mmCIF file of C-alpha atoms and ligand atoms in Angstrom:
data_model
loop_
_atom_site.group_PDB
_atom_site.id
_atom_site.type_symbol
_atom_site.label_atom_id
_atom_site.label_comp_id
_atom_site.label_asym_id
_atom_site.label_seq_id
_atom_site.Cartn_x
_atom_site.Cartn_y
_atom_site.Cartn_z
ATOM 1 C CA MET C 216 -17.452 -47.725 -3.749
ATOM 2 C CA VAL C 217 -14.269 -49.644 -3.148
ATOM 3 C CA ARG C 218 -11.132 -47.610 -3.708
ATOM 4 C CA LYS C 219 -8.910 -48.956 -6.448
ATOM 5 C CA GLN C 220 -5.392 -49.879 -5.504
ATOM 6 C CA ARG C 221 -3.755 -47.299 -7.830
ATOM 7 C CA ASP C 222 -5.571 -44.413 -6.098
ATOM 8 C CA VAL C 223 -3.576 -44.939 -2.961
ATOM 9 C CA PRO C 224 -0.205 -43.470 -4.029
ATOM 10 C CA GLN C 225 -1.982 -40.128 -4.704
ATOM 11 C CA GLN C 226 -2.649 -39.643 -0.983
ATOM 12 C CA PRO C 227 0.772 -38.203 -0.046
ATOM 13 C CA ARG C 228 0.671 -35.696 -2.905
ATOM 14 C CA ARG C 229 -2.675 -34.321 -1.762
ATOM 15 C CA SER C 230 -1.485 -33.894 1.811
ATOM 16 C CA ARG C 231 1.570 -31.986 0.633
ATOM 17 C CA PHE C 232 -0.400 -28.786 -0.023
ATOM 18 C CA PRO C 233 -1.306 -27.929 3.606
ATOM 19 C CA ALA C 234 2.273 -28.676 4.646
ATOM 20 C CA LEU C 235 3.589 -26.324 1.946
ATOM 21 C CA ALA C 236 1.104 -23.621 2.967
ATOM 22 C CA VAL C 237 2.182 -23.876 6.614
ATOM 23 C CA ALA C 238 5.846 -23.777 5.557
ATOM 24 C CA ALA C 239 5.203 -20.681 3.408
ATOM 25 C CA VAL C 240 3.492 -18.885 6.303
ATOM 26 C CA LEU C 241 6.309 -19.775 8.719
ATOM 27 C CA LEU C 242 9.085 -18.891 6.246
ATOM 28 C CA SER C 243 7.462 -15.524 5.455
ATOM 29 C CA ALA C 244 8.388 -14.503 9.013
ATOM 30 C CA CYS C 245 12.082 -14.822 8.044
ATOM 31 C CA ILE C 246 11.934 -12.205 5.252
ATOM 32 C CA GLN C 247 14.428 -9.397 5.762
ATOM 33 C CA ASP C 248 14.071 -5.794 4.534
ATOM 34 C CA SER C 249 10.391 -6.236 3.688
ATOM 35 C CA PRO C 250 9.342 -2.782 2.487
ATOM 36 C CA LEU C 251 5.640 -3.294 3.250
ATOM 37 C CA ASP C 252 6.165 -4.595 6.801
ATOM 38 C CA SER C 253 3.320 -3.194 8.903
ATOM 39 C CA LEU C 254 5.107 -4.285 12.100
ATOM 40 C CA ASP C 255 8.047 -1.952 11.484
ATOM 41 C CA PRO C 256 6.716 1.532 12.312
ATOM 42 C CA GLN C 257 8.916 4.433 11.171
ATOM 43 C CA GLY C 258 6.806 7.352 12.380
ATOM 44 C CA PRO C 259 4.534 8.344 15.284
ATOM 45 C CA PHE C 260 1.217 7.387 13.639
ATOM 46 C CA ALA C 261 2.334 3.919 12.622
ATOM 47 C CA GLN C 262 3.814 3.647 16.132
ATOM 48 C CA THR C 263 0.495 4.331 17.890
ATOM 49 C CA ILE C 264 -1.136 1.590 15.796
ATOM 50 C CA ASP C 265 1.772 -0.736 16.555
ATOM 51 C CA ASN C 266 1.463 -0.073 20.298
ATOM 52 C CA LEU C 267 -2.241 -0.916 20.171
ATOM 53 C CA PHE C 268 -1.521 -4.040 18.133
ATOM 54 C CA TRP C 269 0.965 -5.458 20.635
ATOM 55 C CA VAL C 270 -1.264 -4.787 23.674
ATOM 56 C CA THR C 271 -4.126 -6.581 21.925
ATOM 57 C CA PHE C 272 -1.859 -9.332 20.655
ATOM 58 C CA TRP C 273 -0.474 -10.206 24.101
ATOM 59 C CA ILE C 274 -3.910 -10.097 25.750
ATOM 60 C CA ALA C 275 -5.223 -12.403 23.010
ATOM 61 C CA THR C 276 -2.174 -14.668 23.386
ATOM 62 C CA GLY C 277 -2.755 -14.917 27.154
ATOM 63 C CA ILE C 278 -6.402 -15.843 26.612
ATOM 64 C CA PHE C 279 -5.435 -18.387 23.940
ATOM 65 C CA VAL C 280 -2.965 -20.092 26.253
ATOM 66 C CA LEU C 281 -5.455 -20.153 29.157
ATOM 67 C CA VAL C 282 -8.337 -21.504 27.078
ATOM 68 C CA GLN C 283 -6.321 -24.056 25.113
ATOM 69 C CA GLY C 284 -4.454 -25.062 28.280
ATOM 70 C CA GLY C 285 -7.786 -25.565 30.065
ATOM 71 C CA ILE C 286 -9.088 -27.708 27.222
ATOM 72 C CA LEU C 287 -5.927 -29.853 27.136
ATOM 73 C CA LEU C 288 -6.003 -30.200 30.918
ATOM 74 C CA ALA C 289 -9.617 -31.349 30.829
ATOM 75 C CA VAL C 290 -8.883 -33.791 28.005
ATOM 76 C CA PHE C 291 -6.016 -35.432 29.858
ATOM 77 C CA LEU C 292 -7.322 -35.305 33.421
ATOM 78 C CA PHE C 293 -10.836 -36.491 32.668
ATOM 79 C CA ARG C 294 -10.216 -38.884 29.797
ATOM 80 C CA GLU C 295 -11.897 -42.250 29.966
ATOM 81 C CA LYS C 296 -9.904 -44.914 31.805
ATOM 82 C CA PRO C 297 -10.571 -48.672 31.711
ATOM 83 C CA ASP C 298 -12.170 -48.595 35.167
ATOM 84 C CA SER C 299 -14.003 -45.235 34.742
ATOM 85 C CA LYS C 300 -17.511 -44.993 36.018
ATOM 86 C CA GLU C 301 -20.038 -42.772 34.271
ATOM 87 C CA PRO C 302 -19.298 -39.177 35.444
ATOM 88 C CA ARG C 303 -21.827 -37.159 37.393
ATOM 89 C CA GLN C 304 -24.231 -35.552 34.902
ATOM 90 C CA ILE C 305 -24.683 -31.779 35.370
ATOM 91 C CA HIS C 306 -26.454 -28.990 33.547
ATOM 92 C CA GLY C 307 -25.724 -25.281 33.946
ATOM 93 C CA ASN C 308 -23.561 -23.402 36.451
ATOM 94 C CA THR C 309 -24.754 -19.875 37.075
ATOM 95 C CA ARG C 310 -21.582 -18.648 38.774
ATOM 96 C CA LEU C 311 -19.315 -19.918 35.969
ATOM 97 C CA GLU C 312 -21.601 -18.608 33.256
ATOM 98 C CA VAL C 313 -21.682 -15.137 34.810
ATOM 99 C CA ALA C 314 -17.889 -15.234 35.125
ATOM 100 C CA TRP C 315 -17.234 -16.191 31.505
ATOM 101 C CA THR C 316 -19.628 -13.512 30.314
ATOM 102 C CA VAL C 317 -18.396 -10.710 32.555
ATOM 103 C CA ILE C 318 -14.644 -11.333 32.148
ATOM 104 C CA PRO C 319 -14.646 -11.129 28.303
ATOM 105 C CA ALA C 320 -16.905 -8.063 28.503
ATOM 106 C CA LEU C 321 -14.397 -6.387 30.829
ATOM 107 C CA ILE C 322 -11.487 -7.342 28.559
ATOM 108 C CA LEU C 323 -13.273 -5.907 25.506
ATOM 109 C CA ALA C 324 -14.141 -2.724 27.423
ATOM 110 C CA GLY C 325 -10.488 -2.483 28.483
ATOM 111 C CA ILE C 326 -9.224 -2.823 24.899
ATOM 112 C CA ALA C 327 -11.880 -0.378 23.658
ATOM 113 C CA VAL C 328 -10.340 2.494 25.638
ATOM 114 C CA PRO C 329 -6.942 2.613 23.837
ATOM 115 C CA THR C 330 -8.596 1.569 20.548
ATOM 116 C CA VAL C 331 -11.060 4.457 20.509
ATOM 117 C CA ARG C 332 -8.340 6.862 21.665
ATOM 118 C CA THR C 333 -6.067 5.722 18.779
ATOM 119 C CA VAL C 334 -8.888 5.996 16.231
ATOM 120 C CA PHE C 335 -9.629 9.565 17.313
ATOM 121 C CA ASP C 336 -5.922 10.464 17.434
ATOM 122 C CA LEU C 337 -5.609 9.490 13.785
ATOM 123 C CA THR C 338 -8.823 11.170 12.626
ATOM 124 C CA GLU C 339 -7.638 14.763 12.719
ATOM 125 C CA CYS C 340 -4.344 16.281 11.622
ATOM 126 C CA GLY C 341 -2.212 18.189 14.071
ATOM 127 C CA ALA C 342 -1.897 21.977 13.953
ATOM 128 C CA GLY C 343 0.865 23.024 11.588
ATOM 129 C CA ALA C 344 0.800 19.812 9.531
ATOM 130 C CA MET C 345 1.736 20.400 5.887
ATOM 131 C CA PRO C 346 -1.325 19.852 3.654
ATOM 132 C CA ILE C 347 -0.961 17.616 0.580
ATOM 133 C CA GLU C 348 -3.778 16.491 -1.711
ATOM 134 C CA VAL C 349 -3.814 12.920 -2.973
ATOM 135 C CA ILE C 350 -5.939 11.983 -5.987
ATOM 136 C CA GLY C 351 -6.418 8.336 -6.927
ATOM 137 C CA HIS C 352 -6.510 7.366 -10.596
ATOM 138 C CA GLN C 353 -6.679 3.970 -12.288
ATOM 139 C CA TRP C 354 -3.790 3.123 -11.612
ATOM 140 C CA TRP C 355 -1.542 5.739 -10.073
ATOM 141 C CA PHE C 356 -1.520 8.319 -7.288
ATOM 142 C CA GLU C 357 -1.329 12.051 -7.965
ATOM 143 C CA TYR C 358 0.024 14.523 -5.386
ATOM 144 C CA ARG C 359 -0.677 18.245 -5.136
ATOM 145 C CA TYR C 360 0.964 20.620 -2.684
ATOM 146 C CA PRO C 361 -1.498 23.502 -2.230
ATOM 147 C CA GLU C 362 0.987 25.681 -0.306
ATOM 148 C CA SER C 363 3.644 25.664 -3.039
ATOM 149 C CA GLY C 364 1.650 24.695 -6.144
ATOM 150 C CA VAL C 365 3.798 21.633 -6.898
ATOM 151 C CA ILE C 366 2.028 18.788 -8.744
ATOM 152 C CA SER C 367 3.622 15.358 -8.907
ATOM 153 C CA ALA C 368 2.827 11.656 -9.246
ATOM 154 C CA ASN C 369 3.791 8.197 -7.994
ATOM 155 C CA VAL C 370 6.460 9.456 -5.544
ATOM 156 C CA LEU C 371 5.174 11.427 -2.556
ATOM 157 C CA VAL C 372 8.027 13.654 -1.401
ATOM 158 C CA ILE C 373 7.689 14.833 2.202
ATOM 159 C CA PRO C 374 9.934 16.508 4.758
ATOM 160 C CA ALA C 375 11.242 14.051 7.374
ATOM 161 C CA GLY C 376 10.344 14.682 10.995
ATOM 162 C CA GLN C 377 7.293 16.751 10.103
ATOM 163 C CA GLU C 378 3.651 15.778 9.923
ATOM 164 C CA VAL C 379 1.939 15.959 6.546
ATOM 165 C CA CYS C 380 -1.843 15.977 6.311
ATOM 166 C CA LEU C 381 -3.134 14.107 3.273
ATOM 167 C CA THR C 382 -6.546 15.173 1.973
ATOM 168 C CA MET C 383 -7.548 12.392 -0.347
ATOM 169 C CA THR C 384 -10.123 11.777 -3.053
ATOM 170 C CA SER C 385 -10.480 9.714 -6.220
ATOM 171 C CA ASN C 386 -10.973 10.595 -9.857
ATOM 172 C CA ASP C 387 -12.710 7.331 -10.729
ATOM 173 C CA VAL C 388 -13.310 4.348 -8.407
ATOM 174 C CA ILE C 389 -12.521 3.679 -4.745
ATOM 175 C CA HIS C 390 -8.807 3.300 -4.020
ATOM 176 C CA ASN C 391 -6.981 2.951 -0.735
ATOM 177 C CA TYR C 392 -3.775 4.648 0.336
ATOM 178 C CA TRP C 393 -1.450 2.512 2.417
ATOM 179 C CA ILE C 394 2.135 3.201 3.460
ATOM 180 C CA PRO C 395 2.498 0.407 6.069
ATOM 181 C CA LYS C 396 5.546 1.862 7.847
ATOM 182 C CA LEU C 397 3.946 5.305 8.246
ATOM 183 C CA ASN C 398 0.255 4.699 9.019
ATOM 184 C CA GLY C 399 -2.702 2.402 8.410
ATOM 185 C CA LYS C 400 -4.922 2.355 5.336
ATOM 186 C CA ARG C 401 -7.458 4.974 4.326
ATOM 187 C CA TYR C 402 -9.949 4.960 1.441
ATOM 188 C CA LEU C 403 -9.930 7.396 -1.484
ATOM 189 C CA VAL C 404 -13.576 7.848 -2.421
ATOM 190 C CA PRO C 405 -14.881 9.738 -5.499
ATOM 191 C CA GLY C 406 -16.729 12.883 -4.442
ATOM 192 C CA GLU C 407 -15.562 12.595 -0.826
ATOM 193 C CA GLU C 408 -12.551 13.802 1.108
ATOM 194 C CA THR C 409 -10.745 11.530 3.511
ATOM 195 C CA LEU C 410 -7.803 12.396 5.672
ATOM 196 C CA LEU C 411 -4.577 10.604 6.520
ATOM 197 C CA ARG C 412 -1.742 11.726 8.808
ATOM 198 C CA LEU C 413 1.758 10.738 7.748
ATOM 199 C CA GLN C 414 5.091 11.341 9.362
ATOM 200 C CA ALA C 415 8.442 9.704 8.734
ATOM 201 C CA ASP C 416 10.889 10.211 11.588
ATOM 202 C CA GLU C 417 13.972 9.702 9.404
ATOM 203 C CA PRO C 418 14.772 10.546 5.781
ATOM 204 C CA GLY C 419 14.333 7.513 3.557
ATOM 205 C CA GLU C 420 12.111 5.670 1.167
ATOM 206 C CA TYR C 421 8.846 4.075 2.271
ATOM 207 C CA TRP C 422 6.824 1.768 0.035
ATOM 208 C CA GLY C 423 3.088 1.689 -0.393
ATOM 209 C CA GLN C 424 0.329 -0.114 -2.221
ATOM 210 C CA CYS C 425 -3.263 0.627 -3.170
ATOM 211 C CA GLY C 426 -5.218 -1.402 -0.623
ATOM 212 C CA GLU C 427 -8.579 -1.693 -2.378
ATOM 213 C CA PHE C 428 -9.332 -3.756 -5.461
ATOM 214 C CA CYS C 429 -9.834 -1.052 -8.100
ATOM 215 C CA GLY C 430 -9.754 -2.863 -11.427
ATOM 216 C CA LEU C 431 -7.439 -4.783 -13.683
ATOM 217 C CA SER C 432 -4.145 -3.227 -12.581
ATOM 218 C CA HIS C 433 -4.911 -2.792 -8.876
ATOM 219 C CA ALA C 434 -1.818 -4.837 -8.038
ATOM 220 C CA MET C 435 0.272 -2.436 -10.147
ATOM 221 C CA MET C 436 -0.995 0.628 -8.267
ATOM 222 C CA ARG C 437 1.845 1.221 -5.888
ATOM 223 C CA ALA C 438 3.263 4.224 -4.099
ATOM 224 C CA ARG C 439 6.565 5.495 -2.825
ATOM 225 C CA VAL C 440 7.096 8.045 -0.103
ATOM 226 C CA ASN C 441 10.446 9.784 -0.208
ATOM 227 C CA ALA C 442 11.160 11.600 3.060
ATOM 228 C CA LEU C 443 13.856 14.245 2.690
ATOM 229 C CA ALA C 444 15.769 16.292 5.262
ATOM 230 C CA PRO C 445 13.956 19.659 5.582
ATOM 231 C CA ALA C 446 16.603 21.629 3.622
ATOM 232 C CA GLU C 447 16.557 19.054 0.835
ATOM 233 C CA PHE C 448 12.779 19.214 0.775
ATOM 234 C CA GLU C 449 12.968 22.996 0.289
ATOM 235 C CA ALA C 450 15.403 22.507 -2.594
ATOM 236 C CA TRP C 451 13.164 19.839 -4.125
ATOM 237 C CA THR C 452 10.138 22.155 -3.930
ATOM 238 C CA ALA C 453 12.037 25.005 -5.599
ATOM 239 C CA ALA C 454 13.232 22.687 -8.392
ATOM 240 C CA GLN C 455 9.722 21.319 -8.963
ATOM 241 C CA LEU C 456 8.377 24.852 -9.421
ATOM 242 C CA GLU C 457 10.784 25.500 -12.304
ATOM 243 C CA PRO C 458 9.403 25.062 -15.825
ATOM 244 C CA ALA C 459 10.569 22.047 -17.818
ATOM 245 C CA LEU C 460 14.194 22.160 -18.953
ATOM 246 C CA GLU C 461 14.527 23.159 -22.598
ATOM 247 C CA PRO C 462 16.532 20.605 -24.591
ATOM 248 C CA GLU C 463 19.535 21.696 -26.598
ATOM 249 C CA GLU C 464 18.685 22.373 -30.238
ATOM 250 C CA GLY C 465 19.288 19.406 -32.551
ATOM 251 C CA SER C 466 19.799 16.986 -29.637
ATOM 252 C CA PRO C 467 17.897 13.678 -29.343
ATOM 253 C CA ALA C 468 15.990 15.285 -26.449
ATOM 254 C CA ALA C 469 14.857 18.136 -28.733
ATOM 255 C CA ARG C 470 13.642 15.558 -31.260
ATOM 256 C CA GLY C 471 11.896 13.744 -28.393
ATOM 257 C CA LYS C 472 10.090 16.952 -27.466
ATOM 258 C CA GLU C 473 8.796 17.186 -31.056
ATOM 259 C CA VAL C 474 7.626 13.563 -30.873
ATOM 260 C CA PHE C 475 5.829 14.369 -27.604
ATOM 261 C CA LEU C 476 4.104 17.398 -29.163
ATOM 262 C CA GLY C 477 3.181 15.486 -32.317
ATOM 263 C CA GLN C 478 1.653 12.464 -30.599
ATOM 264 C CA ALA C 479 -1.400 11.759 -28.444
ATOM 265 C CA CYS C 480 0.814 12.402 -25.357
ATOM 266 C CA ILE C 481 -0.379 16.021 -25.307
ATOM 267 C CA GLY C 482 -3.985 14.976 -24.631
ATOM 268 C CA CYS C 483 -3.129 13.566 -21.205
ATOM 269 C CA HIS C 484 0.240 14.773 -19.922
ATOM 270 C CA ASN C 485 1.072 18.243 -18.657
ATOM 271 C CA ILE C 486 4.596 19.583 -19.148
ATOM 272 C CA SER C 487 4.722 23.125 -17.865
ATOM 273 C CA ASP C 488 5.485 25.760 -20.544
ATOM 274 C CA VAL C 489 5.528 22.995 -23.203
ATOM 275 C CA ASN C 490 2.030 21.513 -23.018
ATOM 276 C CA PRO C 491 -0.058 23.259 -20.355
ATOM 277 C CA LEU C 492 -2.972 20.899 -19.727
ATOM 278 C CA ASP C 493 -5.985 22.015 -17.720
ATOM 279 C CA THR C 494 -6.637 18.801 -15.803
ATOM 280 C CA ALA C 495 -9.901 20.264 -14.473
ATOM 281 C CA THR C 496 -11.420 20.002 -17.954
ATOM 282 C CA VAL C 497 -10.149 16.576 -19.069
ATOM 283 C CA GLU C 498 -11.784 13.486 -17.670
ATOM 284 C CA ILE C 499 -8.806 11.160 -17.836
ATOM 285 C CA TYR C 500 -5.256 12.416 -17.615
ATOM 286 C CA GLY C 501 -1.851 10.969 -16.863
ATOM 287 C CA PRO C 502 0.966 12.012 -14.546
ATOM 288 C CA ASP C 503 2.506 15.490 -14.879
ATOM 289 C CA LEU C 504 5.807 14.957 -16.691
ATOM 290 C CA THR C 505 7.424 18.376 -16.107
ATOM 291 C CA HIS C 506 9.990 16.793 -13.756
ATOM 292 C CA PHE C 507 9.606 13.153 -14.754
ATOM 293 C CA ALA C 508 13.313 12.393 -14.355
ATOM 294 C CA SER C 509 13.315 13.611 -10.729
ATOM 295 C CA ARG C 510 11.212 10.582 -9.742
ATOM 296 C CA ASN C 511 12.916 7.227 -9.216
ATOM 297 C CA VAL C 512 9.881 5.148 -10.186
ATOM 298 C CA PHE C 513 7.054 5.468 -12.732
ATOM 299 C CA ALA C 514 4.105 3.499 -14.142
ATOM 300 C CA GLY C 515 2.201 3.400 -10.842
ATOM 301 C CA ALA C 516 5.539 3.156 -8.994
ATOM 302 C CA THR C 517 6.005 -0.346 -10.417
ATOM 303 C CA LEU C 518 9.076 0.333 -12.568
ATOM 304 C CA ASP C 519 12.403 1.925 -11.684
ATOM 305 C CA ASN C 520 12.905 5.022 -13.775
ATOM 306 C CA THR C 521 15.641 3.749 -16.113
ATOM 307 C CA PRO C 522 15.937 4.285 -19.902
ATOM 308 C CA GLU C 523 15.474 0.523 -20.396
ATOM 309 C CA ASN C 524 12.216 0.473 -18.428
ATOM 310 C CA VAL C 525 10.881 3.630 -20.088
ATOM 311 C CA ALA C 526 11.567 1.954 -23.463
ATOM 312 C CA VAL C 527 9.556 -1.109 -22.399
ATOM 313 C CA TRP C 528 6.728 1.128 -21.182
ATOM 314 C CA LEU C 529 6.562 3.367 -24.255
ATOM 315 C CA ALA C 530 6.567 0.358 -26.598
ATOM 316 C CA ASN C 531 3.342 -1.009 -25.078
ATOM 317 C CA PRO C 532 1.985 0.407 -21.794
ATOM 318 C CA PRO C 533 -0.918 -2.059 -21.403
ATOM 319 C CA ALA C 534 1.575 -4.919 -21.570
ATOM 320 C CA VAL C 535 3.158 -3.521 -18.379
ATOM 321 C CA LYS C 536 -0.040 -2.356 -16.690
ATOM 322 C CA PRO C 537 -3.032 -4.300 -18.051
ATOM 323 C CA GLY C 538 -5.946 -1.985 -18.767
ATOM 324 C CA SER C 539 -3.703 1.103 -18.748
ATOM 325 C CA TYR C 540 -5.461 4.176 -20.136
ATOM 326 C CA MET C 541 -2.214 4.992 -21.946
ATOM 327 C CA PRO C 542 -2.588 2.982 -25.144
ATOM 328 C CA ASN C 543 0.046 1.435 -27.335
ATOM 329 C CA LEU C 544 0.836 4.435 -29.550
ATOM 330 C CA GLY C 545 2.663 2.334 -32.122
ATOM 331 C CA LEU C 546 5.815 4.446 -31.737
ATOM 332 C CA SER C 547 8.827 3.657 -33.889
ATOM 333 C CA GLN C 548 12.061 2.669 -32.154
ATOM 334 C CA SER C 549 13.694 5.989 -33.081
ATOM 335 C CA ASP C 550 10.690 7.909 -31.678
ATOM 336 C CA ILE C 551 10.975 5.871 -28.475
ATOM 337 C CA ASP C 552 14.712 6.572 -28.215
ATOM 338 C CA ASP C 553 14.166 10.307 -28.717
ATOM 339 C CA LEU C 554 11.283 10.379 -26.217
ATOM 340 C CA ILE C 555 13.466 8.640 -23.629
ATOM 341 C CA ALA C 556 16.196 11.252 -24.207
ATOM 342 C CA TYR C 557 13.620 13.996 -23.665
ATOM 343 C CA LEU C 558 11.886 12.440 -20.631
ATOM 344 C CA GLU C 559 15.173 11.642 -18.907
ATOM 345 C CA SER C 560 16.257 15.279 -19.408
ATOM 346 C CA LEU C 561 13.243 16.546 -17.436
ATOM 347 C CA ARG C 562 14.961 16.751 -14.052
HETATM 348 CU CU1 CUA H 208 -6.295 1.597 -6.696
HETATM 349 CU CU2 CUA H 208 -6.357 -0.689 -6.046
#
């Protein structure tokens, strides 16, 4: 079929997409302060992976340059010239074929040594690592500290400069725990236990993301690790073990507590001494709220813990996290205001 004249101007628009894609990839390298940067290790386990990555990367880069250089050289040196005769026809070259089979095999064997060593290094926790249990839920991470009895959610608080040993499982489907600056990814599998070593060298906040598609709000299943100086971590643990703060009588927070106790909240959320919930007997439950206000993010670590954001969440959770098991409770504005007062008092 003959192309019509008016089709022609569309050509440049179609060719714009690859150019934009290349530009996006190149520009992404310029991003500063990227919290999920896996090339910015902040602890020994992420560092061992990083070391392995760069060794492999430079070997691969060397091979790329040699192979592509060889191809370009052949193209230019042996290209057809006006007075070229037909080249000598050959088939097979045993010495060359042995060489290009043996050399890659040796390179792979060479890379396998540090790779296998790194894999085994990361498979078992070190002696004296602090155990923490991680439970995946659609769509949030729960944390339990078996040594102290603390139970928390969304924000994993750890002592800086010390190894923690995560024992991980899932309450529903397969999830994947990934804090890029502290270690690689590891699956959370229902009915199985997997293990992940984490250590942050310095106090600070490290971002994470569920790394396995786990349903509608997979993208909203994020994580934060908050590494504290050891003394601060001790203080945090002691504070977490306290029962929930009792609101002052007649205050908005006290009214919020009544709203909490009168609504469906009590079916899913534990608040110690207020609504003790045996999570072993309920199939689906939400984050422990005893110290809700001590966490800087909520809703799968997607929202900063501010009164404005809590208001948005309480008004319609599935609008924030599609598929959320917390339904729209149809709360009145005054109930929402009182609940915010109560939740934000739970330090
Ligand atoms: Cu959990 Cu994706």
